Amino acid sequence: MSKIVVRGGNELKGEVNISTAKNSVLPIIAGCILSGGKCIIDDAPMLEDVFVISDVLRTICAGIDINRSSNRIIIDSSNIEECDPSSDLVKKMRASFLIMGPMISRFGKFKLSLPGGCNIGTRPIDLHLKGFSALGAEVNVGHGYVEAYAKKLIGSKIYLDFPSVGATENIMMAAVMAEGETIIENAAEEPEIEDLGRFLNSMGANVIGAGSDTVRIIGVKNLKGTRHKPICDRIEAGTFMIAAAITRSKIKINGINEEHLKPIIAKLTETGVKIKVNGDSMIVDGTGRLKPVDIKTMPYPGFPTDMQSQMTALLCTIQGTSIVTETIFENRFMHATEMKRMGANIKIDGRSAVIEGVDRLTGAEVRATDLRAGAALILCGLSAEGETQVTDIYHVDRGYVDIEKKLQGLGADIERVE
């Protein structure tokens, strides 16, 4: 099993290119089921989650061609016939659930084992199923499976009790070929949902308002194949922004969208990090004196929960008291215990973490408890004194393309050890 070894203390410099977004490409791969033909995804991130959801589609007879040298994925969904994908694969990754909407839209049924994913808290699927029921599907849950049937889906008005990203995406994909109009109110507004809307429309769907709190879908009879490039990964970009800040360095980050990064830019600027954006690039300068801040995770356009652990890592190195409040997932402070091994001063009180900045972190052997926690521990290692070993690194490989190689390119002393 792999681990990442970081020897801290190096100043970072140079520039890094950001990959396309994992959280964008996964629903797009699922959405290819709808076309009944061939879809091409350009510049796809070569990540473990991408390979897993591709394998899920293979088990229902989709043709998948992944070219790692060109970062291109070609998906032929014309021969899909099974509606019961491999339970072992589905249990590996929660995003496998995104095939539900496309399957019931195209075939009128699906059967799926309950999904897996990072252990960061309860993430019920009731909003997904509520949406399918509102469109006319009969939904049953039991014995580790969820299944649904519908002779015909009929457009409906659906209000989400919480702006769930997955539920918004699944209902959008279920509704694209439903009869009539579907309106999703209190929809999630993440940029990845807007990207999914663009992808669906390029196949011939009629989706209006994706990326806003109200999404309208006017059903069409069928969809065709298409070609699409996902948006850049705002979470990877944010992680490298914090890499500059936690090492008190100055770097250039290429392939970003300033609009998508506003909450991260705002909070880092509040700490004293200087950020200058020029088109799709930015200079991040963390060389000045930084000060503590309070963070509260919120649905987009608030501060993203997927950046909470990385921001916690930075705040551990800033003198003074910071408070981080997690409102999205109730179990997303598992990284705090690992950071304490490195000398961090963190106290957890319910859904808040009180952080007292320390003079320095110290290298230690720590465990990646989930995807973003693993990235945060690597960040801690970059600033720590001595050597840090991050184990269970397979979590990180789910969401970051060659993170150690990109950091090496910036001058970090980091390597992957098998």
Tab-separated table of C-alpha atoms in Angstrom:
chain	number	residue	atom	x	y	z
A	1	MET	CA	0.000	0.000	0.000
A	2	SER	CA	1.266	3.470	-0.883
A	3	LYS	CA	2.109	6.302	1.470
A	4	ILE	CA	3.306	9.825	0.872
A	5	VAL	CA	6.437	11.053	2.641
A	6	VAL	CA	6.874	14.814	3.080
A	7	ARG	CA	9.969	16.535	4.445
A	8	GLY	CA	8.792	19.963	5.453
A	9	GLY	CA	10.358	23.377	5.418
A	10	ASN	CA	10.844	23.988	1.704
A	11	GLU	CA	9.660	27.225	0.156
A	12	LEU	CA	7.386	26.644	-2.842
A	13	LYS	CA	7.882	28.534	-6.077
A	14	GLY	CA	6.974	28.273	-9.734
A	15	GLU	CA	3.582	27.386	-11.193
A	16	VAL	CA	1.110	24.521	-11.213
A	17	ASN	CA	-1.685	23.536	-13.611
A	18	ILE	CA	-5.082	22.596	-12.187
A	19	SER	CA	-6.920	19.527	-13.481
A	20	THR	CA	-10.590	19.389	-14.427
A	21	ALA	CA	-13.061	18.765	-11.628
A	22	LYS	CA	-13.745	15.311	-10.227
A	23	ASN	CA	-17.090	16.553	-8.906
A	24	SER	CA	-18.005	17.669	-12.411
A	25	VAL	CA	-16.834	14.680	-14.440
A	26	LEU	CA	-18.525	12.000	-12.286
A	27	PRO	CA	-22.138	13.127	-12.952
A	28	ILE	CA	-21.192	13.765	-16.593
A	29	ILE	CA	-19.975	10.162	-16.956
A	30	ALA	CA	-23.240	8.961	-15.403
A	31	GLY	CA	-25.181	11.269	-17.703
A	32	CYS	CA	-23.667	9.582	-20.760
A	33	ILE	CA	-26.136	6.735	-20.120
A	34	LEU	CA	-28.884	9.055	-21.378
A	35	SER	CA	-27.518	9.457	-24.882
A	36	GLY	CA	-27.898	5.926	-26.134
A	37	GLY	CA	-24.882	6.728	-28.306
A	38	LYS	CA	-21.289	7.895	-28.036
A	39	CYS	CA	-20.032	10.705	-25.788
A	40	ILE	CA	-16.487	12.061	-25.591
A	41	ILE	CA	-15.122	13.704	-22.447
A	42	ASP	CA	-11.963	15.718	-23.104
A	43	ASP	CA	-9.281	16.573	-20.539
A	44	ALA	CA	-10.842	14.255	-17.945
A	45	PRO	CA	-8.963	13.884	-14.643
A	46	MET	CA	-7.359	10.438	-14.384
A	47	LEU	CA	-8.547	9.635	-10.863
A	48	GLU	CA	-9.546	6.497	-8.992
A	49	ASP	CA	-13.172	7.700	-8.682
A	50	VAL	CA	-13.306	8.197	-12.451
A	51	PHE	CA	-12.094	4.641	-13.006
A	52	VAL	CA	-14.609	3.235	-10.500
A	53	ILE	CA	-17.672	4.912	-12.008
A	54	SER	CA	-16.426	3.905	-15.475
A	55	ASP	CA	-16.270	0.302	-14.254
A	56	VAL	CA	-19.822	0.643	-12.905
A	57	LEU	CA	-20.960	1.593	-16.412
A	58	ARG	CA	-19.005	-1.334	-17.865
A	59	THR	CA	-21.005	-3.742	-15.689
A	60	ILE	CA	-24.190	-2.544	-17.401
A	61	CYS	CA	-22.598	-3.095	-20.827
A	62	ALA	CA	-21.466	0.442	-21.665
A	63	GLY	CA	-18.385	0.656	-23.859
A	64	ILE	CA	-15.668	2.655	-22.082
A	65	ASP	CA	-12.365	3.689	-23.647
A	66	ILE	CA	-10.053	5.616	-21.306
A	67	ASN	CA	-6.935	7.105	-22.916
A	68	ARG	CA	-4.650	8.163	-20.077
A	69	SER	CA	-2.082	9.796	-22.336
A	70	SER	CA	-4.645	12.183	-23.870
A	71	ASN	CA	-6.938	12.333	-20.787
A	72	ARG	CA	-9.888	11.415	-23.002
A	73	ILE	CA	-12.811	9.148	-22.181
A	74	ILE	CA	-15.122	7.774	-24.866
A	75	ILE	CA	-18.389	6.251	-23.615
A	76	ASP	CA	-20.725	4.266	-25.864
A	77	SER	CA	-24.022	3.634	-24.081
A	78	SER	CA	-25.880	2.122	-27.064
A	79	ASN	CA	-25.612	-1.448	-25.720
A	80	ILE	CA	-26.589	-0.827	-22.092
A	81	GLU	CA	-29.091	-3.484	-21.067
A	82	GLU	CA	-28.637	-4.449	-17.433
A	83	CYS	CA	-30.149	-2.353	-14.648
A	84	ASP	CA	-28.368	-4.017	-11.735
A	85	PRO	CA	-24.697	-2.891	-11.681
A	86	SER	CA	-21.982	-4.543	-9.597
A	87	SER	CA	-22.751	-4.041	-5.914
A	88	ASP	CA	-19.048	-4.292	-5.011
A	89	LEU	CA	-18.219	-1.313	-7.233
A	90	VAL	CA	-21.196	0.743	-6.095
A	91	LYS	CA	-20.226	0.213	-2.454
A	92	LYS	CA	-16.757	1.615	-3.177
A	93	MET	CA	-18.009	5.072	-4.119
A	94	ARG	CA	-21.085	7.106	-3.273
A	95	ALA	CA	-21.048	8.901	-6.637
A	96	SER	CA	-22.136	5.615	-8.229
A	97	PHE	CA	-25.609	6.654	-7.094
A	98	LEU	CA	-25.604	9.235	-9.885
A	99	ILE	CA	-26.546	6.526	-12.391
A	100	MET	CA	-30.031	6.305	-10.819
A	101	GLY	CA	-31.434	9.373	-12.565
A	102	PRO	CA	-30.144	8.441	-16.036
A	103	MET	CA	-31.255	4.804	-15.668
A	104	ILE	CA	-34.835	5.549	-14.683
A	105	SER	CA	-35.037	8.277	-17.327
A	106	ARG	CA	-33.907	6.001	-20.152
A	107	PHE	CA	-35.117	2.562	-19.027
A	108	GLY	CA	-37.875	3.283	-16.506
A	109	LYS	CA	-36.169	1.269	-13.783
A	110	PHE	CA	-33.007	0.704	-11.765
A	111	LYS	CA	-31.782	-1.450	-8.901
A	112	LEU	CA	-28.745	-0.363	-6.933
A	113	SER	CA	-27.009	-1.464	-3.746
A	114	LEU	CA	-26.595	1.249	-1.129
A	115	PRO	CA	-23.413	3.209	-1.893
A	116	GLY	CA	-20.094	3.730	-0.146
A	117	GLY	CA	-17.673	6.680	-0.053
A	118	CYS	CA	-15.787	8.708	2.542
A	119	ASN	CA	-16.899	8.235	6.133
A	120	ILE	CA	-17.550	11.918	6.823
A	121	GLY	CA	-21.084	11.689	8.154
A	122	THR	CA	-24.628	10.709	7.353
A	123	ARG	CA	-25.555	11.442	3.749
A	124	PRO	CA	-29.092	10.145	3.237
A	125	ILE	CA	-30.509	9.594	-0.231
A	126	ASP	CA	-34.080	10.469	0.693
A	127	LEU	CA	-34.021	13.695	-1.345
A	128	HIS	CA	-32.980	11.761	-4.464
A	129	LEU	CA	-35.802	9.272	-3.967
A	130	LYS	CA	-38.313	11.983	-3.123
A	131	GLY	CA	-37.541	13.566	-6.479
A	132	PHE	CA	-38.007	10.300	-8.373
A	133	SER	CA	-41.319	9.703	-6.600
A	134	ALA	CA	-42.506	13.193	-7.523
A	135	LEU	CA	-41.788	12.348	-11.167
A	136	GLY	CA	-44.048	9.299	-10.906
A	137	ALA	CA	-41.633	6.499	-10.002
A	138	GLU	CA	-42.436	3.764	-7.505
A	139	VAL	CA	-39.453	3.569	-5.133
A	140	ASN	CA	-38.600	0.714	-2.754
A	141	VAL	CA	-35.736	0.506	-0.259
A	142	GLY	CA	-34.772	-2.651	1.594
A	143	HIS	CA	-32.217	-5.431	2.145
A	144	GLY	CA	-29.299	-3.186	1.161
A	145	TYR	CA	-30.823	-2.168	-2.169
A	146	VAL	CA	-32.878	0.653	-3.594
A	147	GLU	CA	-34.963	0.116	-6.704
A	148	ALA	CA	-37.482	2.127	-8.682
A	149	TYR	CA	-39.920	1.577	-11.541
A	150	ALA	CA	-41.876	3.965	-13.735
A	151	LYS	CA	-43.972	3.300	-16.844
A	152	LYS	CA	-43.674	6.995	-17.656
A	153	LEU	CA	-42.039	9.903	-15.846
A	154	ILE	CA	-44.139	13.065	-15.655
A	155	GLY	CA	-42.701	16.517	-14.984
A	156	SER	CA	-43.401	17.951	-11.548
A	157	LYS	CA	-42.490	20.738	-9.125
A	158	ILE	CA	-39.972	19.481	-6.565
A	159	TYR	CA	-38.776	21.391	-3.504
A	160	LEU	CA	-35.570	20.127	-1.901
A	161	ASP	CA	-35.513	20.424	1.901
A	162	PHE	CA	-31.744	20.932	1.619
A	163	PRO	CA	-29.812	22.074	-1.490
A	164	SER	CA	-28.217	18.676	-2.039
A	165	VAL	CA	-25.753	18.538	-4.929
A	166	GLY	CA	-26.296	14.843	-5.664
A	167	ALA	CA	-30.077	15.071	-5.459
A	168	THR	CA	-30.147	18.110	-7.748
A	169	GLU	CA	-27.979	16.303	-10.305
A	170	ASN	CA	-29.920	13.038	-10.126
A	171	ILE	CA	-33.317	14.713	-10.466
A	172	MET	CA	-32.082	16.849	-13.371
A	173	MET	CA	-30.968	13.730	-15.222
A	174	ALA	CA	-34.163	11.857	-14.395
A	175	ALA	CA	-36.305	14.731	-15.681
A	176	VAL	CA	-34.634	15.431	-19.038
A	177	MET	CA	-36.859	12.946	-20.874
A	178	ALA	CA	-39.912	13.171	-18.599
A	179	GLU	CA	-43.153	14.340	-20.132
A	180	GLY	CA	-43.747	18.067	-19.538
A	181	GLU	CA	-41.881	20.479	-17.283
A	182	THR	CA	-40.001	19.819	-14.056
A	183	ILE	CA	-39.043	22.596	-11.652
A	184	ILE	CA	-36.486	21.963	-8.894
A	185	GLU	CA	-36.696	24.599	-6.154
A	186	ASN	CA	-34.010	25.167	-3.512
A	187	ALA	CA	-31.629	23.415	-5.886
A	188	ALA	CA	-27.906	23.272	-5.179
A	189	GLU	CA	-26.014	26.056	-6.967
A	190	GLU	CA	-22.516	24.563	-7.290
A	191	PRO	CA	-20.583	25.291	-10.501
A	192	GLU	CA	-20.458	21.552	-11.188
A	193	ILE	CA	-24.254	21.534	-11.540
A	194	GLU	CA	-24.081	24.357	-14.056
A	195	ASP	CA	-21.500	22.285	-15.953
A	196	LEU	CA	-23.809	19.255	-15.918
A	197	GLY	CA	-26.586	21.437	-17.328
A	198	ARG	CA	-24.328	22.509	-20.194
A	199	PHE	CA	-23.443	18.889	-20.878
A	200	LEU	CA	-27.078	17.761	-20.914
A	201	ASN	CA	-28.072	20.635	-23.198
A	202	SER	CA	-25.287	19.710	-25.609
A	203	MET	CA	-26.991	16.289	-25.893
A	204	GLY	CA	-30.283	17.971	-26.784
A	205	ALA	CA	-31.838	18.435	-23.342
A	206	ASN	CA	-33.676	21.605	-22.351
A	207	VAL	CA	-32.296	22.569	-18.937
A	208	ILE	CA	-32.705	26.177	-17.795
A	209	GLY	CA	-31.128	27.732	-14.708
A	210	ALA	CA	-28.649	25.014	-13.721
A	211	GLY	CA	-26.364	26.578	-11.121
A	212	SER	CA	-29.170	28.723	-9.661
A	213	ASP	CA	-31.610	27.888	-6.879
A	214	THR	CA	-34.400	27.121	-9.372
A	215	VAL	CA	-33.805	24.702	-12.247
A	216	ARG	CA	-36.372	24.154	-15.026
A	217	ILE	CA	-36.234	21.067	-17.201
A	218	ILE	CA	-38.535	20.741	-20.202
A	219	GLY	CA	-38.638	17.098	-21.221
A	220	VAL	CA	-37.503	15.956	-24.669
A	221	LYS	CA	-38.074	12.612	-26.399
A	222	ASN	CA	-34.454	11.536	-26.773
A	223	LEU	CA	-30.860	12.679	-26.449
A	224	LYS	CA	-27.814	12.259	-28.665
A	225	GLY	CA	-24.094	11.806	-28.152
A	226	THR	CA	-21.876	14.817	-27.548
A	227	ARG	CA	-18.384	16.066	-26.701
A	228	HIS	CA	-17.597	18.003	-23.536
A	229	LYS	CA	-14.715	19.319	-21.419
A	230	PRO	CA	-15.456	19.615	-17.680
A	231	ILE	CA	-14.719	22.773	-15.687
A	232	CYS	CA	-11.533	23.183	-13.657
A	233	ASP	CA	-11.367	21.764	-10.137
A	234	ARG	CA	-11.970	24.594	-7.670
A	235	ILE	CA	-11.129	22.316	-4.706
A	236	GLU	CA	-7.752	21.328	-6.143
A	237	ALA	CA	-7.099	25.007	-6.894
A	238	GLY	CA	-8.027	25.907	-3.315
A	239	THR	CA	-5.734	23.190	-1.966
A	240	PHE	CA	-2.750	24.630	-3.858
A	241	MET	CA	-3.685	28.144	-2.726
A	242	ILE	CA	-3.378	26.897	0.845
A	243	ALA	CA	-0.126	25.087	-0.014
A	244	ALA	CA	1.329	28.505	-0.823
A	245	ALA	CA	-0.080	30.039	2.351
A	246	ILE	CA	0.948	27.258	4.765
A	247	THR	CA	4.549	27.312	3.477
A	248	ARG	CA	4.574	31.139	3.415
A	249	SER	CA	5.425	30.984	-0.281
A	250	LYS	CA	4.472	32.650	-3.538
A	251	ILE	CA	3.288	30.533	-6.498
A	252	LYS	CA	1.288	30.811	-9.719
A	253	ILE	CA	-1.796	28.632	-10.257
A	254	ASN	CA	-3.068	28.096	-13.810
A	255	GLY	CA	-6.458	26.893	-15.041
A	256	ILE	CA	-8.767	28.533	-12.501
A	257	ASN	CA	-12.109	30.297	-12.559
A	258	GLU	CA	-12.122	33.269	-10.178
A	259	GLU	CA	-15.919	33.207	-9.834
A	260	HIS	CA	-15.841	29.645	-8.496
A	261	LEU	CA	-13.117	30.480	-5.963
A	262	LYS	CA	-14.607	33.639	-4.425
A	263	PRO	CA	-15.322	32.221	-0.935
A	264	ILE	CA	-11.823	30.724	-0.708
A	265	ILE	CA	-10.195	33.899	-2.015
A	266	ALA	CA	-12.176	35.964	0.501
A	267	LYS	CA	-11.110	33.902	3.520
A	268	LEU	CA	-7.461	33.634	2.502
A	269	THR	CA	-7.375	37.378	1.862
A	270	GLU	CA	-8.802	37.864	5.360
A	271	THR	CA	-5.831	35.933	6.788
A	272	GLY	CA	-3.434	38.263	4.970
A	273	VAL	CA	-2.627	36.140	1.905
A	274	LYS	CA	-2.246	38.348	-1.191
A	275	ILE	CA	-4.043	37.035	-4.281
A	276	LYS	CA	-3.891	38.539	-7.752
A	277	VAL	CA	-6.045	37.053	-10.521
A	278	ASN	CA	-5.254	37.501	-14.209
A	279	GLY	CA	-7.734	35.679	-16.430
A	280	ASP	CA	-7.511	31.950	-15.730
A	281	SER	CA	-4.355	32.267	-13.611
A	282	MET	CA	-3.602	33.643	-10.158
A	283	ILE	CA	-0.596	34.576	-8.069
A	284	VAL	CA	-0.915	33.486	-4.442
A	285	ASP	CA	1.500	35.212	-2.065
A	286	GLY	CA	1.533	33.884	1.495
A	287	THR	CA	4.880	35.403	2.476
A	288	GLY	CA	3.451	38.086	4.767
A	289	ARG	CA	2.330	37.863	8.384
A	290	LEU	CA	-0.946	35.939	8.575
A	291	LYS	CA	-3.730	36.296	11.132
A	292	PRO	CA	-6.455	33.934	12.404
A	293	VAL	CA	-9.988	33.883	10.984
A	294	ASP	CA	-13.282	32.143	11.652
A	295	ILE	CA	-14.720	29.798	9.012
A	296	LYS	CA	-18.232	28.406	8.602
A	297	THR	CA	-18.919	25.899	5.839
A	298	MET	CA	-22.069	26.492	3.823
A	299	PRO	CA	-23.653	25.335	0.559
A	300	TYR	CA	-22.292	27.186	-2.481
A	301	PRO	CA	-21.646	30.110	-2.761
A	302	GLY	CA	-20.578	29.780	0.868
A	303	PHE	CA	-17.239	28.391	2.030
A	304	PRO	CA	-17.028	24.796	0.729
A	305	THR	CA	-17.008	21.874	3.140
A	306	ASP	CA	-14.477	20.212	0.813
A	307	MET	CA	-11.978	22.961	1.789
A	308	GLN	CA	-12.609	22.837	5.539
A	309	SER	CA	-9.830	20.404	6.488
A	310	GLN	CA	-7.242	22.182	4.294
A	311	MET	CA	-8.174	25.539	5.841
A	312	THR	CA	-7.928	23.954	9.295
A	313	ALA	CA	-4.374	22.884	8.433
A	314	LEU	CA	-3.432	26.478	7.591
A	315	LEU	CA	-5.066	27.919	10.711
A	316	CYS	CA	-3.052	25.513	12.879
A	317	THR	CA	0.068	27.428	11.751
A	318	ILE	CA	-1.284	30.967	12.353
A	319	GLN	CA	-0.795	32.498	15.799
A	320	GLY	CA	-4.061	33.305	17.589
A	321	THR	CA	-7.480	31.672	17.913
A	322	SER	CA	-9.574	30.561	14.956
A	323	ILE	CA	-12.951	28.821	14.991
A	324	VAL	CA	-14.060	26.464	12.215
A	325	THR	CA	-17.741	25.503	12.137
A	326	GLU	CA	-18.877	22.589	9.967
A	327	THR	CA	-22.564	22.795	8.990
A	328	ILE	CA	-22.676	20.251	6.136
A	329	PHE	CA	-21.310	16.970	7.548
A	330	GLU	CA	-21.413	16.067	11.225
A	331	ASN	CA	-18.320	13.827	11.178
A	332	ARG	CA	-15.824	15.922	9.286
A	333	PHE	CA	-13.264	16.661	11.989
A	334	MET	CA	-11.560	13.245	12.007
A	335	HIS	CA	-8.431	14.932	10.634
A	336	ALA	CA	-8.102	16.893	13.898
A	337	THR	CA	-6.835	13.835	15.784
A	338	GLU	CA	-4.179	13.249	13.125
A	339	MET	CA	-3.145	16.921	13.126
A	340	LYS	CA	-2.733	16.756	16.908
A	341	ARG	CA	-0.099	14.064	16.345
A	342	MET	CA	1.860	16.777	14.552
A	343	GLY	CA	1.516	19.219	17.438
A	344	ALA	CA	-1.635	21.071	16.384
A	345	ASN	CA	-3.753	22.580	19.162
A	346	ILE	CA	-7.362	21.797	18.200
A	347	LYS	CA	-10.372	21.319	20.465
A	348	ILE	CA	-13.595	19.927	19.029
A	349	ASP	CA	-16.885	21.153	20.469
A	350	GLY	CA	-19.802	19.614	18.598
A	351	ARG	CA	-19.693	20.932	15.068
A	352	SER	CA	-16.992	23.502	15.790
A	353	ALA	CA	-13.230	23.291	16.125
A	354	VAL	CA	-11.341	25.839	18.212
A	355	ILE	CA	-7.796	26.189	16.869
A	356	GLU	CA	-4.910	27.835	18.701
A	357	GLY	CA	-2.077	28.427	16.245
A	358	VAL	CA	1.299	26.920	17.182
A	359	ASP	CA	4.842	28.038	16.421
A	360	ARG	CA	5.507	24.961	14.307
A	361	LEU	CA	4.095	21.564	13.441
A	362	THR	CA	6.287	18.481	13.782
A	363	GLY	CA	6.487	15.597	11.343
A	364	ALA	CA	4.752	12.358	12.332
A	365	GLU	CA	3.093	9.278	10.868
A	366	VAL	CA	-0.554	10.159	10.231
A	367	ARG	CA	-3.489	8.528	8.462
A	368	ALA	CA	-5.678	9.999	5.732
A	369	THR	CA	-9.164	9.445	7.153
A	370	ASP	CA	-10.873	10.698	3.999
A	371	LEU	CA	-10.064	12.399	0.695
A	372	ARG	CA	-9.794	16.028	1.829
A	373	ALA	CA	-8.313	15.113	5.213
A	374	GLY	CA	-5.488	13.368	3.368
A	375	ALA	CA	-4.778	16.498	1.342
A	376	ALA	CA	-4.826	18.571	4.540
A	377	LEU	CA	-2.286	16.290	6.223
A	378	ILE	CA	0.026	16.617	3.217
A	379	LEU	CA	-0.297	20.397	3.596
A	380	CYS	CA	0.612	20.099	7.277
A	381	GLY	CA	3.638	18.062	6.268
A	382	LEU	CA	4.811	20.781	3.880
A	383	SER	CA	5.133	23.232	6.774
A	384	ALA	CA	6.176	20.787	9.517
A	385	GLU	CA	9.628	20.329	10.937
A	386	GLY	CA	11.014	16.940	9.984
A	387	GLU	CA	9.399	14.061	8.096
A	388	THR	CA	5.690	13.343	7.798
A	389	GLN	CA	4.337	10.039	6.515
A	390	VAL	CA	0.722	10.038	5.325
A	391	THR	CA	-0.768	6.543	5.071
A	392	ASP	CA	-4.055	5.330	3.527
A	393	ILE	CA	-3.228	7.618	0.641
A	394	TYR	CA	-5.718	5.832	-1.617
A	395	HIS	CA	-8.259	8.337	-0.296
A	396	VAL	CA	-6.252	11.206	-1.799
A	397	ASP	CA	-5.917	9.411	-5.135
A	398	ARG	CA	-9.700	9.551	-5.432
A	399	GLY	CA	-9.629	13.324	-5.882
A	400	TYR	CA	-6.167	14.643	-6.797
A	401	VAL	CA	-4.236	13.954	-9.994
A	402	ASP	CA	-0.536	13.317	-9.191
A	403	ILE	CA	-0.596	15.584	-6.143
A	404	GLU	CA	2.950	14.642	-5.126
A	405	LYS	CA	4.308	15.295	-8.634
A	406	LYS	CA	2.630	18.700	-8.803
A	407	LEU	CA	4.079	19.628	-5.415
A	408	GLN	CA	7.510	18.355	-6.486
A	409	GLY	CA	7.262	20.716	-9.448
A	410	LEU	CA	6.839	23.576	-6.965
A	411	GLY	CA	9.915	22.558	-5.004
A	412	ALA	CA	8.390	20.460	-2.234
A	413	ASP	CA	10.395	17.538	-0.810
A	414	ILE	CA	7.702	14.914	-1.248
A	415	GLU	CA	7.567	11.398	-2.637
A	416	ARG	CA	5.239	8.439	-2.928
A	417	VAL	CA	6.575	5.255	-1.363
A	418	GLU	CA	5.106	1.864	-2.267
